[in-house]
Short mmCIF file of C-alpha atoms in Angstrom, two decimals:
data_model
loop_
_atom_site.label_atom_id
_atom_site.label_comp_id
_atom_site.label_asym_id
_atom_site.label_seq_id
_atom_site.Cartn_x
_atom_site.Cartn_y
_atom_site.Cartn_z
CA MET I 23 -68.31 56.60 -46.96
CA ARG I 24 -66.49 53.36 -46.63
CA LYS I 25 -67.78 52.48 -43.36
CA ASN I 26 -71.32 52.34 -44.48
CA LEU I 27 -70.77 50.01 -47.26
CA PRO I 28 -71.75 46.20 -46.96
CA LYS I 29 -68.82 44.17 -45.45
CA GLU I 30 -68.15 42.24 -48.89
CA VAL I 31 -68.20 45.30 -50.88
CA SER I 32 -66.10 47.29 -48.47
CA ALA I 33 -63.60 44.46 -48.61
CA VAL I 34 -63.59 44.66 -52.38
CA LYS I 35 -63.09 48.28 -52.31
CA LYS I 36 -60.37 48.01 -49.72
CA TYR I 37 -58.28 45.76 -51.58
CA SER I 38 -58.67 47.55 -54.82
CA ASN I 39 -57.46 50.63 -53.13
CA LEU I 40 -54.53 48.81 -51.76
CA GLU I 41 -53.51 47.58 -55.13
CA LEU I 42 -52.16 51.02 -55.50
CA ILE I 43 -49.29 50.09 -53.11
CA GLY I 44 -48.24 47.73 -56.03
CA LYS I 45 -47.79 50.54 -58.37
CA VAL I 46 -44.58 52.01 -56.78
CA ASP I 47 -41.43 51.92 -58.77
CA GLY I 48 -39.54 48.64 -59.04
CA LYS I 49 -36.57 50.17 -57.36
CA TYR I 50 -38.35 49.79 -54.03
CA LEU I 51 -38.78 46.11 -54.54
CA GLU I 52 -35.14 45.68 -55.80
CA GLU I 53 -34.12 47.38 -52.67
CA VAL I 54 -35.95 44.66 -50.53
CA PHE I 55 -34.27 41.97 -52.52
CA LYS I 56 -30.80 43.43 -52.00
CA TYR I 57 -31.36 44.10 -48.28
CA THR I 58 -32.59 40.84 -47.26
CA ARG I 59 -31.17 37.47 -47.11
CA ASP I 60 -31.29 36.96 -50.82
CA GLY I 61 -28.77 39.55 -51.23
CA GLU I 62 -26.90 41.60 -48.66
CA ARG I 63 -27.98 42.62 -45.26
CA ARG I 64 -26.44 45.74 -44.10
CA ILE I 65 -26.24 46.79 -40.47
CA THR I 66 -25.32 50.45 -40.62
CA MET I 67 -23.46 52.21 -37.76
CA SER I 68 -24.34 55.70 -37.35
CA LYS I 69 -21.53 58.01 -38.16
CA ARG I 70 -21.88 59.60 -34.76
CA ARG I 71 -21.58 56.14 -33.10
CA ILE I 72 -18.49 55.56 -35.18
CA ALA I 73 -17.04 58.90 -34.20
CA GLY I 74 -17.90 58.24 -30.53
CA ILE I 75 -16.07 54.91 -30.56
CA ALA I 76 -13.01 56.44 -32.41
CA VAL I 77 -12.90 59.35 -29.99
CA ALA I 78 -12.94 56.91 -27.07
CA ALA I 79 -10.03 55.28 -28.60
CA VAL I 80 -8.07 58.62 -28.67
CA MET I 81 -9.01 59.17 -25.11
CA ALA I 82 -7.75 55.76 -24.16
CA VAL I 83 -4.43 56.63 -25.43
CA VAL I 84 -4.48 60.14 -23.99
CA LEU I 85 -5.38 59.05 -20.59
CA GLY I 86 -2.87 56.30 -20.68
CA VAL I 87 -5.25 53.35 -20.56
CA THR I 88 -3.21 50.44 -22.01
CA ALA I 89 -5.80 49.22 -24.53
CA VAL I 90 -3.23 47.44 -26.60
CA ALA I 91 -1.49 45.73 -23.67
CA ALA I 92 -4.93 44.83 -22.19
CA CYS I 93 -5.99 43.30 -25.48
CA ARG I 94 -2.92 41.35 -25.54
CA ARG I 95 -3.68 39.93 -22.12
CA GLY I 96 -7.11 38.78 -23.43
CA LEU I 97 -9.22 41.67 -22.00
CA SER I 98 -11.44 44.13 -23.79
CA THR I 99 -10.83 47.41 -22.33
CA MET I 100 -12.54 50.40 -23.63
CA GLN I 101 -12.68 53.77 -21.99
CA GLY I 102 -16.21 54.76 -21.81
CA TYR I 103 -16.42 58.31 -23.18
CA ILE I 104 -19.14 60.66 -24.09
CA SER I 105 -18.05 62.34 -27.31
CA ASP I 106 -17.24 66.00 -27.02
CA ARG I 107 -20.57 67.29 -28.39
CA GLU I 108 -22.53 70.21 -27.03
CA GLU I 109 -23.85 69.51 -23.68
CA ASN I 110 -22.96 65.94 -22.96
CA HIS I 111 -19.40 66.08 -22.01
CA ILE I 112 -18.85 63.49 -19.31
CA HIS I 113 -16.00 61.12 -19.00
CA LEU I 114 -16.37 57.72 -17.37
CA PRO I 115 -13.63 57.13 -14.81
CA GLU I 116 -10.27 55.74 -15.73
CA GLY I 117 -9.87 52.08 -15.66
CA PHE I 118 -13.41 51.56 -16.65
CA ALA I 119 -12.88 48.12 -17.85
CA THR I 120 -15.13 45.62 -19.62
CA VAL I 121 -15.65 42.22 -18.49
CA PRO I 122 -13.00 39.96 -19.73
CA ALA I 123 -14.20 37.52 -22.37
CA GLU I 124 -13.18 34.54 -20.16
CA ASP I 125 -15.25 35.92 -17.27
CA ILE I 126 -18.42 35.61 -19.09
CA GLY I 127 -17.80 32.28 -20.56
CA THR I 128 -17.22 33.24 -24.28
CA GLU I 129 -14.92 30.94 -25.85
CA ILE I 130 -12.54 32.58 -28.17
CA GLU I 131 -9.91 31.20 -30.53
CA PRO I 132 -7.16 29.89 -28.35
CA GLU I 133 -4.11 32.06 -28.78
CA ALA I 134 -1.96 30.73 -31.44
CA GLU I 135 1.74 30.00 -30.51
CA GLU I 136 2.65 32.29 -33.33
CA PHE I 137 0.79 35.37 -34.48
CA LEU I 138 1.90 35.58 -38.00
CA PRO I 139 1.40 38.44 -40.65
CA GLY I 140 -2.13 37.85 -42.02
CA ASP I 141 -3.29 36.31 -38.76
CA ALA I 142 -6.44 37.61 -36.96
CA ARG I 143 -7.54 36.82 -33.34
CA VAL I 144 -10.45 37.83 -31.19
CA THR I 145 -9.47 39.25 -27.93
CA GLY I 146 -12.78 40.01 -26.53
CA VAL I 147 -16.28 39.38 -27.32
CA LEU I 148 -19.52 40.40 -25.74
CA MET I 149 -22.95 39.53 -27.09
CA SER I 150 -26.39 40.17 -26.00
CA ARG I 151 -29.67 39.35 -27.52
CA ASP I 152 -29.53 42.60 -29.52
CA ALA I 153 -25.91 43.63 -29.94
CA PHE I 154 -22.59 42.43 -30.72
CA TYR I 155 -19.24 43.73 -29.61
CA ALA I 156 -15.76 42.53 -30.18
CA THR I 157 -12.18 43.62 -30.28
CA VAL I 158 -9.96 41.98 -32.82
CA GLU I 159 -6.24 42.04 -33.35
CA LEU I 160 -4.90 41.81 -36.98
CA ASN I 161 -1.31 41.26 -37.71
CA VAL I 162 -1.00 43.70 -40.72
CA SER I 163 2.75 43.86 -40.72
CA ASP I 164 2.79 42.62 -44.13
CA ALA I 165 0.13 45.20 -45.35
CA GLY I 166 2.51 47.87 -46.22
CA LEU I 167 1.34 50.41 -43.85
CA ASP I 168 3.67 53.14 -43.29
CA ASP I 169 4.50 53.73 -39.52
CA ALA I 170 5.27 57.41 -40.27
CA GLU I 171 1.61 57.92 -41.18
CA TYR I 172 0.61 56.28 -37.91
CA PRO I 173 -1.00 59.54 -36.42
CA ASP I 174 -3.34 59.83 -39.44
CA TYR I 175 -4.31 56.17 -39.18
CA PHE I 176 -5.12 56.55 -35.53
CA ASP I 177 -7.24 59.60 -36.13
CA GLY I 178 -10.20 57.47 -36.76
CA LYS I 179 -9.62 57.80 -40.46
CA PHE I 180 -8.35 54.46 -41.01
CA ASN I 181 -11.60 52.85 -40.84
CA TYR I 182 -12.74 51.55 -44.22
CA GLY I 183 -12.92 47.81 -45.01
CA LYS I 184 -14.84 44.69 -45.82
CA PHE I 185 -16.44 43.51 -42.77
CA SER I 186 -19.07 40.71 -42.80
CA MET I 187 -20.39 38.50 -40.07
CA ASN I 188 -21.88 34.97 -40.90
CA ALA I 189 -23.68 32.93 -38.48
CA VAL I 190 -23.08 29.16 -38.73
CA ILE I 191 -26.27 27.40 -38.35
CA ASP I 192 -26.49 23.64 -38.77
CA GLY I 193 -23.13 23.91 -40.39
CA GLU I 194 -24.28 26.38 -43.17
CA GLU I 195 -23.23 30.05 -43.22
CA GLU I 196 -25.77 32.80 -43.25
CA MET I 197 -24.60 36.42 -43.44
CA PHE I 198 -26.30 38.53 -40.75
CA GLY I 199 -24.13 41.51 -40.37
CA TYR I 200 -22.20 43.87 -42.58
CA VAL I 201 -20.54 46.86 -41.37
CA GLY I 202 -18.76 49.24 -43.79
CA ASN I 203 -16.06 50.05 -41.24
CA ALA I 204 -14.64 48.89 -37.91
CA PRO I 205 -12.96 51.78 -36.08
CA MET I 206 -9.35 51.28 -35.13
CA VAL I 207 -8.45 51.41 -31.44
CA SER I 208 -4.80 51.27 -31.90
CA TYR I 209 -1.98 50.42 -34.22
CA GLU I 210 1.43 49.47 -32.83
CA ASP I 211 4.26 47.47 -34.44
CA GLY I 212 2.15 46.03 -37.14
CA ILE I 213 -0.66 45.05 -34.85
CA MET I 214 -3.97 46.75 -35.46
CA THR I 215 -6.80 46.56 -32.86
CA LEU I 216 -10.20 47.07 -34.20
CA VAL I 217 -13.68 47.31 -32.57
CA MET I 218 -16.69 45.64 -34.07
CA HIS I 219 -19.87 46.76 -32.74
CA PHE I 220 -23.37 46.78 -34.06
CA SER I 221 -26.91 46.24 -32.84
CA SER I 222 -28.44 43.12 -34.43
CA SER I 223 -29.80 40.00 -33.05
CA ILE I 224 -27.61 37.06 -33.29
CA PRO I 225 -29.74 34.42 -35.31
CA ASP I 226 -31.31 31.71 -33.18
CA GLY I 227 -29.40 28.46 -33.43
CA ALA I 228 -26.24 29.93 -34.41
CA GLU I 229 -23.26 27.79 -33.36
CA ALA I 230 -20.57 30.29 -34.31
CA ILE I 231 -19.85 33.47 -35.98
CA ASN I 232 -17.41 33.54 -38.85
CA VAL I 233 -16.06 36.97 -39.43
CA GLU I 234 -14.27 38.42 -42.53
CA ILE I 235 -12.45 41.74 -42.24
CA GLY I 236 -10.15 43.44 -44.30
CA GLU I 237 -9.51 45.33 -47.58
CA PHE I 238 -8.59 48.21 -45.64
CA GLY I 239 -8.21 51.89 -46.60
CA TYR I 240 -9.06 55.29 -45.21
CA THR I 241 -11.02 58.25 -45.92
CA SER I 242 -8.89 61.20 -47.01
CA TYR I 243 -10.23 64.73 -46.27
CA ASP I 244 -7.33 66.41 -47.97
CA ASN I 245 -9.51 68.32 -50.20
CA PRO I 246 -12.67 69.29 -48.15
CA PRO I 247 -15.59 68.96 -48.53
CA ASP I 248 -14.63 66.21 -50.91
CA LYS I 249 -13.45 63.03 -49.43
CA GLU I 250 -11.70 60.26 -51.07
CA HIS I 251 -11.34 56.57 -50.26
CA VAL I 252 -7.61 55.61 -50.40
CA ALA I 253 -7.10 51.85 -50.57
CA VAL I 254 -4.21 50.47 -48.44
CA SER I 255 -4.39 46.65 -48.41
CA ASP I 256 -6.45 44.18 -50.37
CA LYS I 257 -5.88 41.40 -47.75
CA VAL I 258 -8.86 39.88 -46.02
CA TYR I 259 -8.72 38.19 -42.52
CA SER I 260 -11.07 35.52 -41.24
CA PHE I 261 -11.73 33.98 -37.99
CA SER I 262 -14.45 32.27 -35.99
CA VAL I 263 -16.07 32.87 -32.69
CA PRO I 264 -17.80 29.76 -31.16
CA ILE I 265 -21.21 30.67 -29.45
CA ASP I 266 -22.92 29.02 -26.63
CA GLU I 267 -25.71 30.16 -24.36
CA SER I 268 -23.19 31.16 -21.62
CA SER I 269 -21.70 33.60 -24.01
CA ILE I 270 -24.74 35.73 -24.40
CA VAL I 271 -24.85 38.34 -21.70
CA LYS I 272 -28.10 38.45 -19.75
CA PRO I 273 -29.74 41.64 -18.64
CA ILE I 274 -29.64 42.31 -14.91
CA GLU I 275 -33.10 43.47 -13.77
CA SER I 276 -33.86 46.43 -11.65
CA VAL I 277 -35.17 45.76 -8.06
CA ASN I 278 -37.92 48.13 -8.48
CA SER I 279 -40.44 49.52 -10.86
CA ALA I 280 -41.16 53.27 -11.39
CA GLU I 281 -43.63 55.62 -13.22
CA CYS I 282 -42.74 57.91 -16.06
CA GLY I 283 -45.27 59.76 -18.27
CA GLY I 284 -48.09 57.83 -16.43
CA VAL I 285 -46.79 54.37 -17.26
CA THR I 286 -44.99 52.10 -15.03
CA PHE I 287 -41.78 50.49 -16.11
CA THR I 288 -39.11 48.03 -14.83
CA ALA I 289 -35.61 48.13 -16.13
CA ALA I 290 -32.68 45.98 -16.90
CA VAL I 291 -29.05 46.56 -18.11
CA ASP I 292 -26.40 44.41 -19.71
CA ASN I 293 -23.05 45.20 -20.88
CA LEU I 294 -24.06 46.32 -24.11
CA GLY I 295 -27.49 48.02 -23.74
CA LEU I 296 -30.29 49.03 -21.49
CA HIS I 297 -33.90 48.10 -21.38
CA PHE I 298 -37.06 49.53 -20.05
CA TYR I 299 -40.13 47.35 -19.83
CA PRO I 300 -43.52 49.05 -19.86
CA GLN I 301 -45.91 47.20 -17.51
CA GLY I 302 -49.41 45.95 -18.51
CA LEU I 303 -49.58 47.49 -22.08
CA GLU I 304 -50.66 45.67 -25.10
CA PRO I 305 -48.66 46.37 -28.23
CA THR I 306 -51.19 48.46 -29.96
CA ASP I 307 -50.32 51.36 -32.21
CA GLU I 308 -51.67 53.81 -29.61
CA ASN I 309 -49.57 52.25 -26.93
CA ASN I 310 -46.52 52.04 -29.08
CA GLU I 311 -46.89 55.79 -29.83
CA LEU I 312 -47.44 56.47 -26.14
CA ILE I 313 -44.00 54.71 -25.17
CA SER I 314 -42.31 56.38 -28.16
CA ASN I 315 -43.31 59.78 -26.89
CA ILE I 316 -42.44 59.18 -23.42
CA VAL I 317 -39.01 58.00 -24.48
CA GLY I 318 -38.51 60.91 -26.88
CA GLU I 319 -39.45 63.44 -24.14
CA ASN I 320 -37.46 62.19 -21.20
CA GLU I 321 -33.82 62.05 -20.61
CA ILE I 322 -32.23 58.50 -20.24
CA GLY I 323 -29.56 58.27 -17.67
CA ILE I 324 -27.12 55.92 -16.20
CA LYS I 325 -25.45 56.42 -12.88
CA MET I 326 -22.39 54.60 -11.81
CA LYS I 327 -21.46 53.57 -8.27
CA ASP I 328 -18.66 56.04 -8.16
CA GLY I 329 -21.23 58.91 -8.69
CA THR I 330 -20.51 59.46 -12.40
CA GLU I 331 -23.75 60.09 -14.29
CA ILE I 332 -24.64 60.32 -17.90
CA ARG I 333 -27.83 61.55 -19.46
CA SER I 334 -28.85 61.39 -22.93
CA LEU I 335 -31.92 62.46 -24.89
CA TYR I 336 -32.04 59.87 -27.61
CA TYR I 337 -33.71 61.91 -30.21
CA ARG I 338 -31.51 64.98 -29.74
CA GLN I 339 -27.96 64.08 -28.70
CA PRO I 340 -27.23 60.47 -28.82
CA SER I 341 -24.14 59.86 -26.70
CA ILE I 342 -24.20 56.64 -24.67
CA LEU I 343 -26.95 55.44 -26.81
CA GLY I 344 -26.66 53.84 -30.05
CA SER I 345 -29.47 52.34 -32.11
CA GLY I 346 -32.48 50.78 -30.43
CA PHE I 347 -36.21 50.60 -30.70
CA THR I 348 -39.18 51.67 -28.61
CA GLY I 349 -42.47 49.95 -28.23
CA ALA I 350 -45.24 48.99 -25.85
CA GLU I 351 -43.38 45.84 -24.89
CA GLU I 352 -39.80 47.00 -24.53
CA VAL I 353 -37.66 50.05 -24.84
CA TYR I 354 -33.97 49.10 -25.86
CA PHE I 355 -30.97 51.01 -26.69
CA SER I 356 -27.49 49.69 -27.22
CA PHE I 357 -24.62 51.56 -25.59
CA GLU I 358 -21.93 53.14 -27.82
CA THR I 359 -19.34 51.46 -25.59
CA ILE I 360 -19.18 48.60 -23.17
CA VAL I 361 -20.56 49.18 -19.63
CA ASP I 362 -19.46 47.23 -16.61
CA THR I 363 -22.78 46.30 -15.25
CA SER I 364 -21.30 45.62 -11.75
CA GLN I 365 -20.69 49.30 -11.50
CA VAL I 366 -24.00 50.42 -12.47
CA GLU I 367 -26.01 52.00 -9.65
CA SER I 368 -29.12 53.05 -11.53
CA LEU I 369 -30.94 53.72 -14.67
CA SER I 370 -33.34 56.54 -15.20
CA LEU I 371 -36.02 57.49 -17.38
CA GLY I 372 -37.06 61.10 -16.68
CA GLY I 373 -37.68 61.17 -13.08
CA ALA I 374 -38.17 57.41 -12.74
CA VAL I 375 -35.09 55.82 -11.20
CA PHE I 376 -34.52 52.07 -11.33
CA THR I 377 -31.86 50.60 -8.94
CA PHE I 378 -29.86 47.35 -9.09
CA GLU I 379 -28.50 45.12 -6.39
CA MET X 2 -30.21 32.65 -67.01
CA GLU X 3 -29.75 36.43 -66.96
CA ASP X 4 -32.82 38.61 -67.00
CA GLU X 5 -31.79 40.26 -70.17
CA ARG X 6 -31.65 36.96 -72.01
CA ILE X 7 -35.18 35.98 -70.68
CA VAL X 8 -36.56 39.19 -71.76
CA GLY X 9 -34.94 38.53 -75.21
CA LEU X 10 -36.84 35.25 -75.23
CA PHE X 11 -39.94 37.04 -74.65
CA PHE X 12 -39.22 39.26 -77.57
CA GLU X 13 -38.39 36.43 -79.76
CA ARG X 14 -41.76 34.81 -78.80
CA ASP X 15 -39.86 31.75 -77.55
CA GLY X 16 -41.76 29.58 -74.99
CA ALA X 17 -38.60 28.95 -73.24
CA ALA X 18 -39.03 32.27 -71.60
CA LEU X 19 -41.78 31.02 -69.47
CA ASP X 20 -39.77 27.90 -68.64
CA GLU X 21 -36.86 30.20 -67.56
CA MET X 22 -39.13 32.49 -65.62
CA GLN X 23 -40.69 29.51 -63.69
CA LYS X 24 -37.22 28.33 -62.95
CA LYS X 25 -35.74 31.52 -61.77
CA TYR X 26 -38.67 33.25 -60.13
CA GLY X 27 -41.28 30.63 -59.69
CA ALA X 28 -40.79 30.06 -56.03
CA LEU X 29 -40.66 33.65 -55.34
CA LEU X 30 -43.84 34.49 -57.32
CA LYS X 31 -45.65 31.59 -55.88
CA SER X 32 -44.58 32.90 -52.24
CA VAL X 33 -45.81 36.25 -52.98
CA ALA X 34 -49.14 35.00 -54.09
CA GLN X 35 -49.60 32.33 -51.36
CA LYS X 36 -48.87 35.02 -48.65
CA ILE X 37 -51.82 36.99 -50.05
CA THR X 38 -54.27 34.21 -50.86
CA GLY X 39 -53.41 31.90 -48.11
CA SER X 40 -53.96 28.95 -50.35
CA GLU X 41 -51.24 27.01 -52.27
CA ALA X 42 -53.63 25.93 -54.91
CA ASP X 43 -54.68 29.58 -55.43
CA ALA X 44 -51.17 30.66 -55.53
CA GLU X 45 -50.30 28.09 -58.17
CA GLU X 46 -53.11 29.57 -60.28
CA CYS X 47 -51.99 33.05 -59.78
CA LEU X 48 -48.43 32.05 -60.83
CA ASN X 49 -49.84 30.48 -63.97
CA ASP X 50 -51.87 33.58 -64.69
CA ALA X 51 -48.84 35.87 -64.02
CA LEU X 52 -46.69 34.00 -66.42
CA MET X 53 -49.53 34.30 -69.11
CA ASN X 54 -49.84 38.05 -68.22
CA LEU X 55 -46.09 38.50 -68.80
CA TRP X 56 -46.27 36.64 -72.01
CA GLU X 57 -48.90 39.06 -73.33
CA ALA X 58 -47.25 42.23 -71.89
CA ILE X 59 -43.59 41.53 -73.00
CA PRO X 60 -43.39 42.95 -75.74
CA PRO X 61 -43.95 45.65 -76.06
CA ALA X 62 -43.07 46.09 -72.28
CA ARG X 63 -39.39 45.77 -71.56
CA PRO X 64 -39.14 45.86 -67.78
CA GLN X 65 -35.86 47.27 -66.27
CA SER X 66 -36.31 44.75 -63.42
CA LEU X 67 -37.97 41.58 -64.34
CA ARG X 68 -38.00 40.34 -60.89
CA ALA X 69 -39.94 43.49 -59.63
CA TYR X 70 -42.16 43.64 -62.64
CA SER X 71 -43.12 40.00 -62.24
CA CYS X 72 -43.73 40.27 -58.38
CA ARG X 73 -46.00 43.34 -59.12
CA THR X 74 -47.87 41.28 -61.59
CA VAL X 75 -48.49 38.20 -59.48
CA ARG X 76 -49.33 40.39 -56.58
CA ASN X 77 -52.13 42.17 -58.41
CA ILE X 78 -53.45 38.83 -59.62
CA ALA X 79 -53.44 37.48 -56.09
CA LEU X 80 -55.20 40.49 -54.63
CA ARG X 81 -57.93 40.07 -57.17
CA ARG X 82 -58.15 36.51 -56.39
CA LEU X 83 -58.51 37.31 -52.74
CA THR X 84 -61.30 39.81 -53.31
CA TYR X 85 -63.11 37.23 -55.42
CA ASN X 86 -62.68 34.79 -52.72
CA LEU X 87 -63.77 37.13 -49.93
CA ALA X 88 -66.89 38.23 -52.05
CA ASP X 89 -68.14 34.73 -52.28
CA LYS X 90 -66.81 33.85 -48.90
CA ARG X 91 -64.55 31.27 -50.28
CA SER X 92 -61.67 32.45 -48.18
CA ALA X 93 -61.27 33.26 -44.43
CA ASN X 94 -57.93 34.82 -45.06
CA SER X 95 -58.02 38.28 -43.21
CA SER X 96 -54.76 39.55 -44.53
CA GLU X 97 -53.52 41.52 -41.56
CA PRO X 98 -50.92 43.64 -43.38
CA LEU X 99 -53.63 45.15 -45.74
CA ASP X 100 -56.06 45.73 -42.81
CA GLU X 101 -53.15 47.74 -41.02
CA LEU X 102 -52.63 49.74 -43.99
CA GLU X 103 -56.34 50.33 -44.68
CA ALA X 104 -56.63 51.63 -41.18
CA VAL X 105 -53.97 54.26 -41.89
CA ILE X 106 -55.53 55.67 -45.03
CA ALA X 107 -59.15 55.09 -44.15
CA ASP X 108 -60.87 58.24 -44.17
CA LYS X 109 -62.58 59.71 -41.17
CA GLY X 110 -65.64 60.89 -43.13
CA ALA X 111 -63.87 62.19 -46.19
CA GLU X 112 -63.31 59.96 -49.25
CA LEU X 113 -60.00 59.71 -50.59
CA ARG X 114 -59.80 61.67 -53.75
CA PHE X 115 -56.45 60.53 -55.21
CA ASP X 116 -56.22 59.02 -58.54
CA ASP X 117 -53.60 56.40 -59.33
CA ALA X 118 -50.89 58.65 -60.47
CA ASP X 119 -51.28 61.03 -57.51
CA PHE X 120 -51.34 58.15 -54.94
CA ARG X 121 -48.08 56.74 -56.55
CA LEU X 122 -46.26 59.99 -56.43
CA MET X 123 -47.33 60.56 -52.91
CA LEU X 124 -46.45 57.02 -51.81
CA GLU X 125 -43.04 57.23 -53.40
CA GLY X 126 -42.42 60.46 -51.77
CA PHE X 127 -43.38 59.04 -48.45
CA LEU X 128 -41.10 56.00 -49.06
CA ASP X 129 -38.13 58.18 -50.00
CA GLY X 130 -38.53 59.97 -46.78
CA LEU X 131 -38.07 56.81 -44.71
CA SER X 132 -34.80 55.37 -43.69
CA ARG X 133 -33.69 52.43 -45.78
CA GLU X 134 -34.31 49.91 -42.97
CA SER X 135 -37.87 51.42 -42.48
CA ARG X 136 -38.47 51.31 -46.17
CA VAL X 137 -37.53 47.66 -46.55
CA VAL X 138 -39.75 46.72 -43.51
CA PHE X 139 -42.64 48.75 -44.87
CA MET X 140 -42.35 47.10 -48.32
CA LYS X 141 -41.89 43.60 -47.02
CA ARG X 142 -45.09 44.10 -44.80
CA TYR X 143 -47.29 45.81 -47.33
CA PHE X 144 -46.17 44.87 -50.63
CA PHE X 145 -45.17 41.22 -49.91
CA THR X 146 -47.35 40.79 -46.80
CA ASP X 147 -44.69 39.15 -44.78
CA SER X 148 -45.56 38.45 -41.21
CA VAL X 149 -43.88 40.43 -38.57
CA GLY X 150 -42.14 37.32 -37.46
CA ASP X 151 -40.73 36.60 -40.80
CA ILE X 152 -39.52 40.11 -41.35
CA ALA X 153 -37.76 39.96 -38.09
CA LYS X 154 -36.08 36.83 -38.91
CA ASP X 155 -35.09 37.92 -42.47
CA LEU X 156 -33.60 41.09 -41.17
CA CYS X 157 -32.19 39.67 -37.99
CA ILE X 158 -33.82 42.18 -35.84
CA SER X 159 -36.39 41.77 -33.04
CA GLU X 160 -40.13 41.58 -33.62
CA SER X 161 -40.58 44.64 -31.36
CA LYS X 162 -38.27 46.51 -33.60
CA VAL X 163 -40.32 45.51 -36.63
CA LYS X 164 -43.48 46.73 -34.94
CA SER X 165 -42.07 49.80 -33.98
CA LEU X 166 -40.68 50.65 -37.37
CA LEU X 167 -44.17 49.81 -39.02
CA PHE X 168 -45.99 51.89 -36.42
CA ARG X 169 -43.86 55.01 -37.05
CA ALA X 170 -44.13 54.43 -40.79
CA ARG X 171 -47.79 54.10 -40.79
CA ARG X 172 -48.04 57.19 -38.67
CA LYS X 173 -45.84 59.09 -41.19
CA LEU X 174 -48.04 57.74 -44.07
CA ARG X 175 -51.15 58.94 -42.39
CA LYS X 176 -49.77 62.45 -41.95
CA THR X 177 -48.65 62.36 -45.52
CA VAL X 178 -52.04 61.25 -46.83
CA TYR X 179 -54.03 63.78 -45.00
CA ARG X 180 -51.65 66.59 -45.79
CA GLU X 181 -51.85 65.91 -49.44
CA GLU X 182 -55.57 65.66 -49.35
CA SER X 183 -55.93 68.89 -47.67
CA GLU X 184 -53.86 70.79 -50.24
#
């Protein structure tokens, strides 16, 4: 029995046992090398989240929300929409607009006098500590896209491309985000509007984010269940988004605390996600498991001032919720779309309700 | 120099193989060793020992991934160095990651009865069942003994997320170990 061994001998036995970890196949080590900064870092959007955003784009057109026009005015307007899956079928109200980039202090590239074929421009950016969301316009009028195929493109299929994000730190570039696709919100007269959204922390000290996006194609499902990538353009577009502290959205804290599962929480919300903060718990394995179970067993809800309410069980039917993490120090989930925090009345975790001023 | 050419130098018994290994992977291998031993001097010795081990092993070994093979070699040497230091109280290095993992697979009265091959199969099955991100975090913590802070920084995720991923992975590993043991 290990616990009865003298301390020094038990240490020897412990480490010799754990040498076994080192015997795993080299492919697992290679994966680490490729995944981290020595190779490529991949931020994977869940397919459901992509579908949710693409469907949101469809709804924006169906309900007449002028996403394209809004983008051209420098606003990022996304219709919040819960995808039509099983029980969660709630539409946020029309005109559910995001906070314009200029109102949160994000400096974006000044609009060029001319927006030429091959140019890209950022029309709205929101960043929090843990998520990044931007709408981008690309002038692809020289990419050979056939307007007649527009309905197919807009159906969320036209979503394959190179998409990397590099943080500029002390003048050097460091890739911190890579998404395999950026769903298209709209396409009109050679101008494609895309959404870039992922949950990842902006590296500390980043002065700007340089983005490369392009090499578009789409996924063809003409021969189900097989799918085929069809390349359309080999062009790559690049642009830069300067960052300063004022451009990072800060969470708004709840005015109250509340109890769920025997634990007291406070809450906070920002445009890109929600936070629950367990109170008085050390980050031990047991407490992490406790919080993970509480979150898994209780619905997470967001209620707007107009009465609209959305509830989601993260582990069953992700809808408003994208990726996140749970632990004894913080529960965080990013939203699938942008939320106007000024319109948020409350968050809830099971029966615990957290209100905001 | 490409790995294939370096392996070729080993096969030709050309000492330049070690120079090229030092040049290409020296910093990585030393880093792996230093995280375990906690000492730069010990890490240097481990690196030298690892290079000698590689010289003796290749040929006949022809590793598919020279980087992974050499990391594994230096890691084992570093672990043995650590146990030597601990046995003689030469090191105060506590090696948190190894303690965390030991707590997961430590028995509650029953000894683990795996042999190396069984444990490897079980562990690889467990790793295959993790998401890619979880698997990378797990390997960085328990193979490379990276700190939580370093993992968070390397992967640009929060430390809370790293801890959460590790916690869930360890929980799953524990279930895997006890399920295998009871079969």
